[in-house]
Coordinates of C-alpha atoms and ligand atoms in Angstrom, one line a residue:
M1 CA 0.0 0.0 0.0
K2 CA 1.3 3.5 -0.8
T3 CA 2.0 5.9 2.0
P4 CA -0.8 8.4 2.2
K5 CA 0.2 12.0 1.4
Q6 CA -1.4 15.3 2.1
F7 CA -1.1 18.9 1.0
V8 CA -0.5 21.5 3.7
I9 CA -1.3 25.1 2.5
R10 CA -0.8 28.3 4.3
G11 CA -3.3 30.5 2.6
G12 CA -3.9 34.1 2.0
R13 CA -1.1 34.8 -0.4
P14 CA -2.0 36.2 -3.9
L15 CA -0.6 34.1 -6.7
H16 CA 1.7 35.9 -9.1
G17 CA 3.7 34.9 -12.2
E18 CA 3.3 32.4 -15.0
V19 CA 2.1 28.8 -15.1
E20 CA 2.5 26.4 -18.0
I21 CA -0.5 24.1 -18.6
S22 CA 0.1 20.4 -19.3
G23 CA -1.5 18.1 -21.9
A24 CA -5.2 17.3 -21.5
K25 CA -6.0 14.4 -19.2
N26 CA -9.3 13.6 -20.9
A27 CA -7.7 13.6 -24.3
V28 CA -4.6 11.6 -23.5
V29 CA -6.5 8.8 -21.7
A30 CA -8.2 8.1 -25.0
I31 CA -5.2 8.8 -27.3
L32 CA -3.0 6.3 -25.4
P33 CA -5.4 3.3 -26.0
A34 CA -6.0 4.6 -29.5
T35 CA -2.3 3.7 -30.3
L36 CA -3.6 0.1 -30.4
L37 CA -5.3 0.9 -33.7
S38 CA -2.0 1.8 -35.4
D39 CA -0.1 -0.7 -37.5
E40 CA 3.2 1.1 -36.7
P41 CA 4.7 2.8 -33.6
C42 CA 3.4 6.2 -32.5
I43 CA 5.1 9.1 -30.7
I44 CA 2.9 11.0 -28.3
E45 CA 4.0 14.5 -27.1
N46 CA 2.8 16.8 -24.4
V47 CA 1.8 13.8 -22.2
P48 CA 0.9 15.1 -18.7
E49 CA 2.7 13.6 -15.7
I50 CA -0.4 12.4 -13.9
S51 CA -1.4 9.1 -12.4
D52 CA -4.1 8.4 -14.9
V53 CA -1.4 8.4 -17.6
D54 CA 0.7 6.0 -15.5
I55 CA -2.3 3.7 -15.3
S56 CA -3.0 3.9 -19.1
L57 CA 0.7 3.2 -19.9
R58 CA 0.7 0.2 -17.4
I59 CA -2.4 -1.2 -19.1
L60 CA -0.7 -0.9 -22.5
R61 CA 2.4 -2.7 -21.2
E62 CA 0.3 -5.4 -19.6
L63 CA -1.4 -6.0 -23.0
G64 CA 2.1 -6.4 -24.6
A65 CA 2.9 -3.0 -26.0
K66 CA 6.4 -1.5 -25.8
V67 CA 6.3 1.9 -24.2
R68 CA 9.5 4.0 -24.4
Y69 CA 10.1 7.2 -22.6
L70 CA 11.9 9.5 -25.1
S71 CA 12.1 12.8 -23.3
P72 CA 10.0 14.8 -20.8
H73 CA 6.3 14.4 -21.8
T74 CA 7.1 12.3 -24.9
Y75 CA 6.6 8.6 -25.3
E76 CA 6.9 6.1 -28.2
I77 CA 4.3 3.4 -28.1
D78 CA 4.7 0.3 -30.2
T79 CA 1.6 -1.9 -30.0
R80 CA 2.5 -4.3 -32.9
E81 CA 3.2 -7.3 -30.6
V82 CA 0.0 -6.9 -28.6
M83 CA -1.8 -10.2 -28.5
S84 CA -4.0 -9.9 -25.4
Y85 CA -7.4 -8.2 -25.5
T86 CA -8.2 -8.5 -21.7
V87 CA -7.9 -5.7 -19.2
P88 CA -8.5 -7.2 -15.8
Y89 CA -10.3 -5.6 -12.8
E90 CA -7.0 -4.8 -11.0
S91 CA -6.0 -2.4 -13.8
A92 CA -9.4 -1.1 -15.0
R93 CA -10.8 -0.3 -11.5
K94 CA -8.2 2.5 -11.0
M95 CA -9.7 4.9 -13.5
R96 CA -12.9 5.6 -15.4
A97 CA -11.1 6.1 -18.7
S98 CA -10.1 2.4 -18.8
Y99 CA -13.3 2.1 -20.8
Y100 CA -11.4 3.4 -23.9
F101 CA -9.6 0.1 -24.0
M102 CA -13.0 -1.4 -25.0
G103 CA -13.3 0.7 -28.2
A104 CA -9.6 0.5 -29.1
L105 CA -9.3 -3.3 -28.5
L106 CA -12.6 -3.9 -30.3
G107 CA -11.3 -1.8 -33.3
R108 CA -8.0 -3.7 -33.2
F109 CA -9.1 -7.3 -32.7
G110 CA -12.9 -7.3 -33.0
H111 CA -12.9 -8.6 -29.4
C112 CA -12.2 -7.4 -25.9
R113 CA -12.7 -8.4 -22.3
V114 CA -12.4 -5.3 -20.1
S115 CA -13.5 -4.9 -16.5
M116 CA -16.1 -2.4 -15.7
P117 CA -14.3 0.9 -15.1
G118 CA -13.6 2.7 -11.8
G119 CA -12.8 6.4 -11.4
C120 CA -14.2 9.4 -9.5
P121 CA -17.3 8.6 -7.4
L122 CA -19.7 10.9 -9.2
G123 CA -22.9 8.9 -8.8
D124 CA -24.3 6.3 -11.2
R125 CA -22.2 6.4 -14.3
P126 CA -23.7 3.7 -16.7
I127 CA -22.0 2.6 -19.9
D128 CA -25.2 1.6 -21.7
Q129 CA -24.6 4.1 -24.6
H130 CA -21.0 2.7 -25.1
L131 CA -22.5 -0.8 -25.4
K132 CA -25.3 0.5 -27.6
A133 CA -22.7 1.9 -30.0
F134 CA -20.7 -1.4 -30.1
K135 CA -23.9 -3.4 -30.7
K136 CA -24.9 -1.1 -33.5
L137 CA -21.6 -1.7 -35.1
G138 CA -22.4 -5.4 -35.1
A139 CA -20.6 -6.6 -31.9
I140 CA -22.2 -8.8 -29.3
A141 CA -21.7 -7.5 -25.8
K142 CA -22.4 -9.1 -22.4
V143 CA -21.5 -8.1 -18.9
E144 CA -20.7 -11.0 -16.6
R145 CA -19.1 -10.8 -13.1
G146 CA -18.0 -7.3 -13.7
M147 CA -16.3 -8.0 -17.0
V148 CA -17.5 -6.6 -20.3
D149 CA -17.1 -9.2 -22.9
I150 CA -17.5 -8.1 -26.5
T151 CA -17.1 -10.2 -29.6
T152 CA -17.7 -9.6 -33.3
P153 CA -19.0 -12.1 -35.9
E154 CA -16.7 -13.2 -38.6
S155 CA -17.9 -10.4 -40.9
G156 CA -16.2 -7.9 -38.5
L157 CA -17.6 -4.5 -37.4
Q158 CA -19.8 -2.8 -40.0
G159 CA -20.4 0.9 -40.4
T160 CA -23.8 2.0 -39.1
Q161 CA -25.9 5.0 -37.8
I162 CA -25.5 5.6 -34.0
F163 CA -27.8 8.0 -32.2
F164 CA -26.9 8.6 -28.6
D165 CA -29.9 9.0 -26.1
C166 CA -27.8 11.5 -24.1
V167 CA -24.7 13.6 -24.9
T168 CA -21.8 11.5 -23.6
V169 CA -18.1 12.2 -24.0
G170 CA -17.0 8.6 -23.2
A171 CA -19.4 6.8 -25.5
T172 CA -18.7 9.2 -28.4
M173 CA -14.9 8.6 -28.1
N174 CA -15.5 4.8 -27.8
A175 CA -17.8 4.8 -30.8
I176 CA -15.1 6.6 -32.8
L177 CA -12.4 4.1 -31.6
A178 CA -14.4 1.1 -32.6
A179 CA -15.7 2.5 -35.9
V180 CA -12.4 3.7 -37.3
K181 CA -11.5 0.3 -38.6
A182 CA -15.1 -0.9 -39.3
E183 CA -16.2 -1.7 -42.9
G184 CA -17.9 1.4 -44.5
L185 CA -19.4 4.5 -43.1
T186 CA -20.5 5.2 -39.5
V187 CA -22.5 8.3 -38.6
I188 CA -22.7 9.3 -35.0
E189 CA -25.5 11.6 -34.1
N190 CA -26.1 13.6 -30.9
A191 CA -22.3 13.3 -30.4
A192 CA -20.5 15.2 -27.6
K193 CA -18.4 18.2 -28.8
E194 CA -15.7 18.5 -26.2
P195 CA -12.2 19.6 -27.3
H196 CA -10.8 16.2 -26.4
I197 CA -13.2 14.5 -28.9
V198 CA -11.7 16.8 -31.6
D199 CA -8.2 15.9 -30.4
L200 CA -8.8 12.1 -30.6
A201 CA -10.2 12.5 -34.1
S202 CA -7.2 14.7 -35.1
F203 CA -4.9 12.0 -33.7
L204 CA -6.6 9.2 -35.6
N205 CA -6.8 11.3 -38.8
S206 CA -3.0 11.8 -38.5
M207 CA -2.7 8.0 -38.6
G208 CA -4.7 8.0 -41.9
A209 CA -8.2 7.6 -40.5
D210 CA -11.1 9.4 -42.2
I211 CA -13.2 11.2 -39.5
M212 CA -15.2 14.3 -40.3
G213 CA -17.3 16.6 -38.1
A214 CA -15.6 16.0 -34.7
G215 CA -16.6 19.0 -32.6
T216 CA -20.1 19.1 -34.0
D217 CA -23.0 16.8 -33.1
T218 CA -22.7 14.7 -36.2
I219 CA -19.5 12.8 -36.7
K220 CA -18.8 10.7 -39.9
I221 CA -16.2 7.9 -39.9
R222 CA -15.2 6.0 -43.0
G223 CA -13.5 2.8 -41.9
T224 CA -9.9 2.3 -42.9
K225 CA -8.0 -1.0 -43.0
Y226 CA -4.4 0.3 -42.3
L227 CA -3.5 3.1 -39.9
R228 CA 0.1 4.2 -40.0
G229 CA 2.3 5.4 -37.1
T230 CA 2.3 9.2 -36.3
S231 CA 3.8 11.8 -34.1
Y232 CA 1.2 13.8 -32.2
A233 CA 1.1 16.5 -29.5
V234 CA -1.9 16.3 -27.0
I235 CA -3.9 19.6 -26.7
P236 CA -3.5 21.6 -23.5
D237 CA -5.8 20.8 -20.6
Q238 CA -8.8 23.1 -20.6
I239 CA -9.8 22.2 -17.0
E240 CA -6.3 22.5 -15.5
A241 CA -6.1 26.0 -17.2
G242 CA -9.5 26.9 -15.7
T243 CA -8.4 25.7 -12.3
Y244 CA -5.3 27.9 -12.3
M245 CA -7.4 30.8 -13.5
V246 CA -9.8 30.4 -10.6
A247 CA -7.0 30.0 -8.2
A248 CA -5.4 33.3 -9.4
A249 CA -8.8 35.1 -9.0
A250 CA -9.6 33.5 -5.6
T251 CA -6.3 34.8 -4.1
G252 CA -6.6 38.2 -5.7
G253 CA -3.5 37.5 -7.7
N254 CA -2.3 38.2 -11.3
V255 CA -1.2 35.1 -13.3
L256 CA -0.4 34.4 -16.9
V257 CA -1.7 31.0 -17.7
K258 CA 0.4 29.8 -20.7
N259 CA 0.0 27.0 -23.3
V260 CA -3.8 27.2 -23.5
I261 CA -6.2 27.4 -26.4
P262 CA -8.3 30.4 -25.4
K263 CA -11.2 29.3 -27.6
H264 CA -11.6 26.2 -25.3
L265 CA -11.8 28.4 -22.3
E266 CA -14.7 30.7 -23.6
S267 CA -17.4 29.5 -21.2
I268 CA -15.1 29.7 -18.2
I269 CA -13.8 33.1 -19.2
N270 CA -17.5 34.4 -19.6
V271 CA -18.5 33.1 -16.1
M272 CA -15.3 34.5 -14.5
E273 CA -15.8 37.9 -16.1
K274 CA -19.4 38.0 -14.8
I275 CA -17.9 37.4 -11.3
G276 CA -15.7 40.4 -11.8
V277 CA -12.4 38.8 -12.7
K278 CA -10.3 40.6 -15.3
I279 CA -9.1 38.3 -18.2
E280 CA -6.9 39.3 -21.1
Q281 CA -6.6 36.8 -24.0
F282 CA -3.5 36.2 -26.1
D283 CA -2.8 33.7 -28.9
D284 CA -1.9 30.8 -26.5
A285 CA -2.2 32.4 -23.0
V286 CA -4.6 34.2 -20.8
R287 CA -3.8 36.7 -18.0
V288 CA -6.1 36.6 -15.0
S289 CA -6.2 39.3 -12.4
A290 CA -8.6 40.2 -9.6
D291 CA -8.1 43.3 -7.6
G292 CA -11.7 44.4 -7.2
P293 CA -14.7 42.8 -5.5
L294 CA -16.1 39.4 -6.7
V295 CA -19.8 39.4 -7.4
K296 CA -22.5 36.7 -7.3
T297 CA -23.7 34.8 -10.4
S298 CA -25.8 31.9 -11.5
I299 CA -24.4 29.0 -13.5
K300 CA -25.7 25.8 -15.1
T301 CA -23.2 23.2 -16.1
R302 CA -23.7 21.7 -19.6
P303 CA -21.9 19.7 -22.2
H304 CA -19.4 21.7 -24.3
P305 CA -19.6 24.5 -25.4
G306 CA -21.5 25.1 -22.1
F307 CA -19.8 25.6 -18.7
P308 CA -18.0 22.3 -17.9
T309 CA -19.1 20.2 -15.0
D310 CA -15.4 19.6 -14.3
M311 CA -15.0 23.3 -13.3
Q312 CA -18.1 23.4 -11.1
P313 CA -16.5 22.7 -7.7
Q314 CA -13.6 25.1 -8.4
I315 CA -16.0 28.0 -9.4
S316 CA -18.1 27.2 -6.2
A317 CA -15.0 27.8 -4.1
L318 CA -14.6 31.2 -5.8
L319 CA -18.2 32.1 -5.4
C320 CA -17.8 31.5 -1.6
L321 CA -15.5 34.6 -1.7
A322 CA -18.0 36.7 -3.8
E323 CA -20.5 39.1 -2.4
G324 CA -24.2 38.0 -2.6
T325 CA -26.1 34.8 -3.3
S326 CA -25.0 32.6 -6.2
M327 CA -26.8 29.6 -7.6
I328 CA -25.2 26.6 -9.4
K329 CA -27.2 24.0 -11.2
E330 CA -25.4 20.8 -12.1
G331 CA -26.7 19.7 -15.5
V332 CA -24.3 16.9 -16.3
S333 CA -23.1 14.7 -13.4
E334 CA -25.3 13.1 -10.9
Q335 CA -23.4 13.7 -7.7
R336 CA -21.1 16.5 -7.9
F337 CA -21.7 18.4 -4.7
Q338 CA -19.9 15.9 -2.4
Y339 CA -17.1 18.5 -1.7
V340 CA -19.7 20.9 -0.2
D341 CA -19.3 19.4 3.3
E342 CA -15.6 20.0 3.1
L343 CA -15.9 23.6 2.0
R344 CA -18.3 24.1 4.9
R345 CA -15.6 23.1 7.3
M346 CA -13.7 26.1 5.9
G347 CA -16.6 28.4 6.7
A348 CA -18.6 28.2 3.4
D349 CA -22.3 28.8 3.5
I350 CA -23.7 26.5 0.8
Q351 CA -27.1 24.7 0.8
V352 CA -27.6 21.8 -1.7
D353 CA -31.0 20.6 -2.9
G354 CA -30.7 17.8 -5.5
K355 CA -28.8 19.2 -8.4
V356 CA -28.8 22.8 -7.2
A357 CA -26.4 24.6 -4.8
V358 CA -27.1 28.0 -3.3
I359 CA -24.0 29.7 -2.1
E360 CA -24.1 32.7 0.3
G361 CA -20.8 34.5 -0.4
T362 CA -19.1 35.1 2.9
G363 CA -16.1 36.8 1.3
H364 CA -13.8 34.8 3.5
L365 CA -12.8 31.2 4.2
T366 CA -10.7 29.8 7.0
G367 CA -8.1 27.0 6.8
A368 CA -9.2 23.6 8.1
P369 CA -8.3 19.9 7.7
V370 CA -10.3 18.6 4.7
K371 CA -10.4 15.5 2.5
A372 CA -10.6 15.4 -1.4
C373 CA -13.4 13.1 -2.4
D374 CA -12.8 13.3 -6.1
L375 CA -10.4 15.0 -8.5
R376 CA -12.2 18.3 -9.1
A377 CA -13.4 18.4 -5.5
G378 CA -9.7 18.2 -4.6
A379 CA -9.0 21.1 -7.0
A380 CA -11.7 23.2 -5.3
L381 CA -10.2 22.5 -1.9
M382 CA -6.8 23.6 -3.1
I383 CA -8.3 26.9 -4.3
A384 CA -10.2 27.4 -1.0
G385 CA -7.0 26.6 0.9
L386 CA -4.9 29.1 -1.1
A387 CA -7.5 31.8 -0.5
A388 CA -8.3 31.0 3.1
S389 CA -6.7 32.5 6.2
G390 CA -4.6 30.0 8.2
V391 CA -3.6 26.4 7.4
T392 CA -5.5 23.9 5.3
T393 CA -4.5 20.3 5.1
I394 CA -6.0 18.2 2.3
E395 CA -6.0 14.5 2.6
D396 CA -6.6 11.8 -0.1
I397 CA -4.6 13.9 -2.6
Y398 CA -4.2 10.8 -4.8
H399 CA -7.5 12.1 -6.4
I400 CA -5.8 15.4 -7.3
E401 CA -2.7 13.6 -8.7
R402 CA -4.9 11.6 -11.1
G403 CA -5.4 14.8 -13.2
Y404 CA -3.1 17.6 -12.2
A405 CA 0.6 17.4 -13.1
D406 CA 2.9 18.7 -10.3
M407 CA 0.2 21.0 -8.8
E408 CA 2.3 21.6 -5.7
G409 CA 5.4 22.7 -7.8
K410 CA 3.3 24.9 -10.2
L411 CA 1.6 26.7 -7.3
R412 CA 4.8 27.1 -5.3
A413 CA 6.3 28.8 -8.4
L414 CA 3.3 31.2 -8.3
G415 CA 4.2 32.1 -4.7
A416 CA 1.9 29.7 -2.8
C417 CA 3.1 28.3 0.5
I418 CA 2.3 24.7 0.0
E419 CA 4.0 21.4 0.9
K420 CA 3.3 17.8 0.2
K421 CA 3.8 15.8 3.3
T422 CA 3.8 12.1 4.1
V423 CA 1.2 11.3 6.7
C424 CA 2.9 9.3 9.5
Q425 CA 1.3 5.9 10.0
D426 CA 0.6 7.0 13.6
A427 CA -1.1 10.1 12.4
V428 CA -3.3 8.1 10.1
Q429 CA -4.7 6.4 13.2
H430 CA -4.5 9.4 15.6
D431 CA -5.2 12.1 12.9
V432 CA -2.6 14.4 14.5
I433 CA 1.1 14.5 13.4
V434 CA 2.5 15.0 9.9
R435 CA 6.1 14.8 9.0
Q436 CA 8.1 16.2 6.1
D437 CA 8.1 14.1 3.0
A438 CA 11.6 12.6 2.8
V439 CA 11.6 12.1 -0.9
Ligands
LIG1 N1 -24.2 8.5 -19.4 C1 -25.2 7.5 -19.5 N2 -24.8 6.4 -20.2 C2 -23.6 6.2 -20.8 C3 -22.7 7.2 -20.6 C4 -23.0 8.3 -20.0 O1 -26.3 7.6 -19.1 O2 -23.4 5.1 -21.4 C5 -24.5 9.7 -18.7 C6 -23.7 9.9 -17.4 O3 -24.3 9.1 -16.4 C7 -23.7 11.3 -17.2 C8 -23.7 11.9 -18.7 O4 -24.2 10.9 -19.5 O5 -24.8 11.8 -16.5 C9 -22.4 12.4 -19.2 O6 -21.4 11.4 -19.1 P1 -20.2 11.3 -20.0 O7 -20.2 10.0 -20.7 O8 -20.1 12.5 -20.9 O9 -19.0 11.3 -19.0 P2 -17.8 10.4 -18.9 O10 -17.3 10.0 -20.2 O11 -18.0 9.3 -17.9 C10 -16.1 12.4 -19.1 C11 -14.9 12.8 -18.4 C12 -15.3 13.4 -17.0 C13 -16.3 14.5 -17.3 C14 -17.5 14.1 -18.2 C15 -18.4 15.2 -18.6 C16 -13.1 11.3 -19.0 C17 -12.3 10.2 -18.8 N3 -14.0 11.7 -18.1 O12 -16.7 11.4 -18.3 O13 -14.2 13.9 -16.4 O14 -16.9 15.0 -16.1 O15 -17.0 13.4 -19.3 O16 -17.7 16.1 -19.3 O17 -13.1 11.9 -20.1 C18 -12.9 14.8 -14.7 O18 -12.0 15.0 -15.5 O19 -12.8 15.2 -13.5 C19 -14.0 13.9 -15.1 C20 -14.8 13.4 -14.2

């Protein structure tokens, strides 16, 4: 078992300086499995150093791929000798995105056995739409003892029309992965439009796939027999960028957030401007500053291009510091208010009723011991801790490390007083002492 770690933040210091955004988690976790579809090695650049990437690379190795580290953030992946199409529970349970191995292995072999995915506890997260897409392509899918077992008749996967009953990122990406080597034309309707869907399609097209319309709600894929190797850089992480933007605003700082695609940040920028944050846009950077009062607002999360559910907890932390009553309606995830109890420990006044949270801005938060219950909840607590007076300790930071590359180092470079500490085994039991991480 890994030694538990915690972040200790001494809050109340405005963030200043520049921060470089890493590659997008939700793009790379699909692009790495997609290398299984290539008939030659691929080089993937701008790979973020996060634990979800470690898990994806481990699964690729377990399947028989050769993974070579070339330079910081760059890997060569050669899947030519992969013979296995099974991803067992032990590997799949560690992250939600392990479901992309279903589409990729199905596209590669016409078969796969992948355990039901794990990931953030955000309520019931079914995969019925993924299975619907695979079945429409001609596969036979059954779920038994937690394993999803998918086979294809001898004729192979056949192009088809897929209409999703809800807008789903995962099922859209999985349908693309499976359809790319199917016979003939596949048309996906009511597709999700997130930037990572466009990125997956661009990656596959750079291997010789024929995918049109990614980023709109209708995607057309003409199946291709041979996909060549490619060299491809993952897009910057829209949510990591948004998180640093909110952190800058919450601390009353002034930060240049670099290596971003401002177009991907439009809905976040609009909301932050309404709250009273100043944002300047450049070609591949945004400058965020907040020296005036923050004001209330109302937000509903929606699929892209709407305000992302993955930014909802972070913006709630900011709204705790604003004047007036704000309202947040969660329009995507089922349970995304689990962080509220932790923010309350820091003095937040938030009432939740079903999918709606009402935030009474108190203008101030105070440091407290809190626990990250999922990735973005952890990010919200980091922001709250940076803005709060006093010391905040955040436990279960492995959630944060799933999706944020070196958050501690990046924040420290911006002037934050933050340390990652190893929790003493005694302290785990007695909940008191922490000691400096020796590593
Ligand atoms: N849904 C179904 N059936 C399905 C698939 C989805 O009913 O077969 C429902 C879900 O229950 C949910 C809605 O559709 O209510 C949207 O789910 P979606 O499939 O879009 O989400 P996901 O693929 O499970 C991805 C991201 C999440 C992000 C959501 C929404 C990855 C690996 N995960 O999840 O990212 O919140 O899209 O944008 O890409 C995160 O990064 O913190 C994170 C949780």
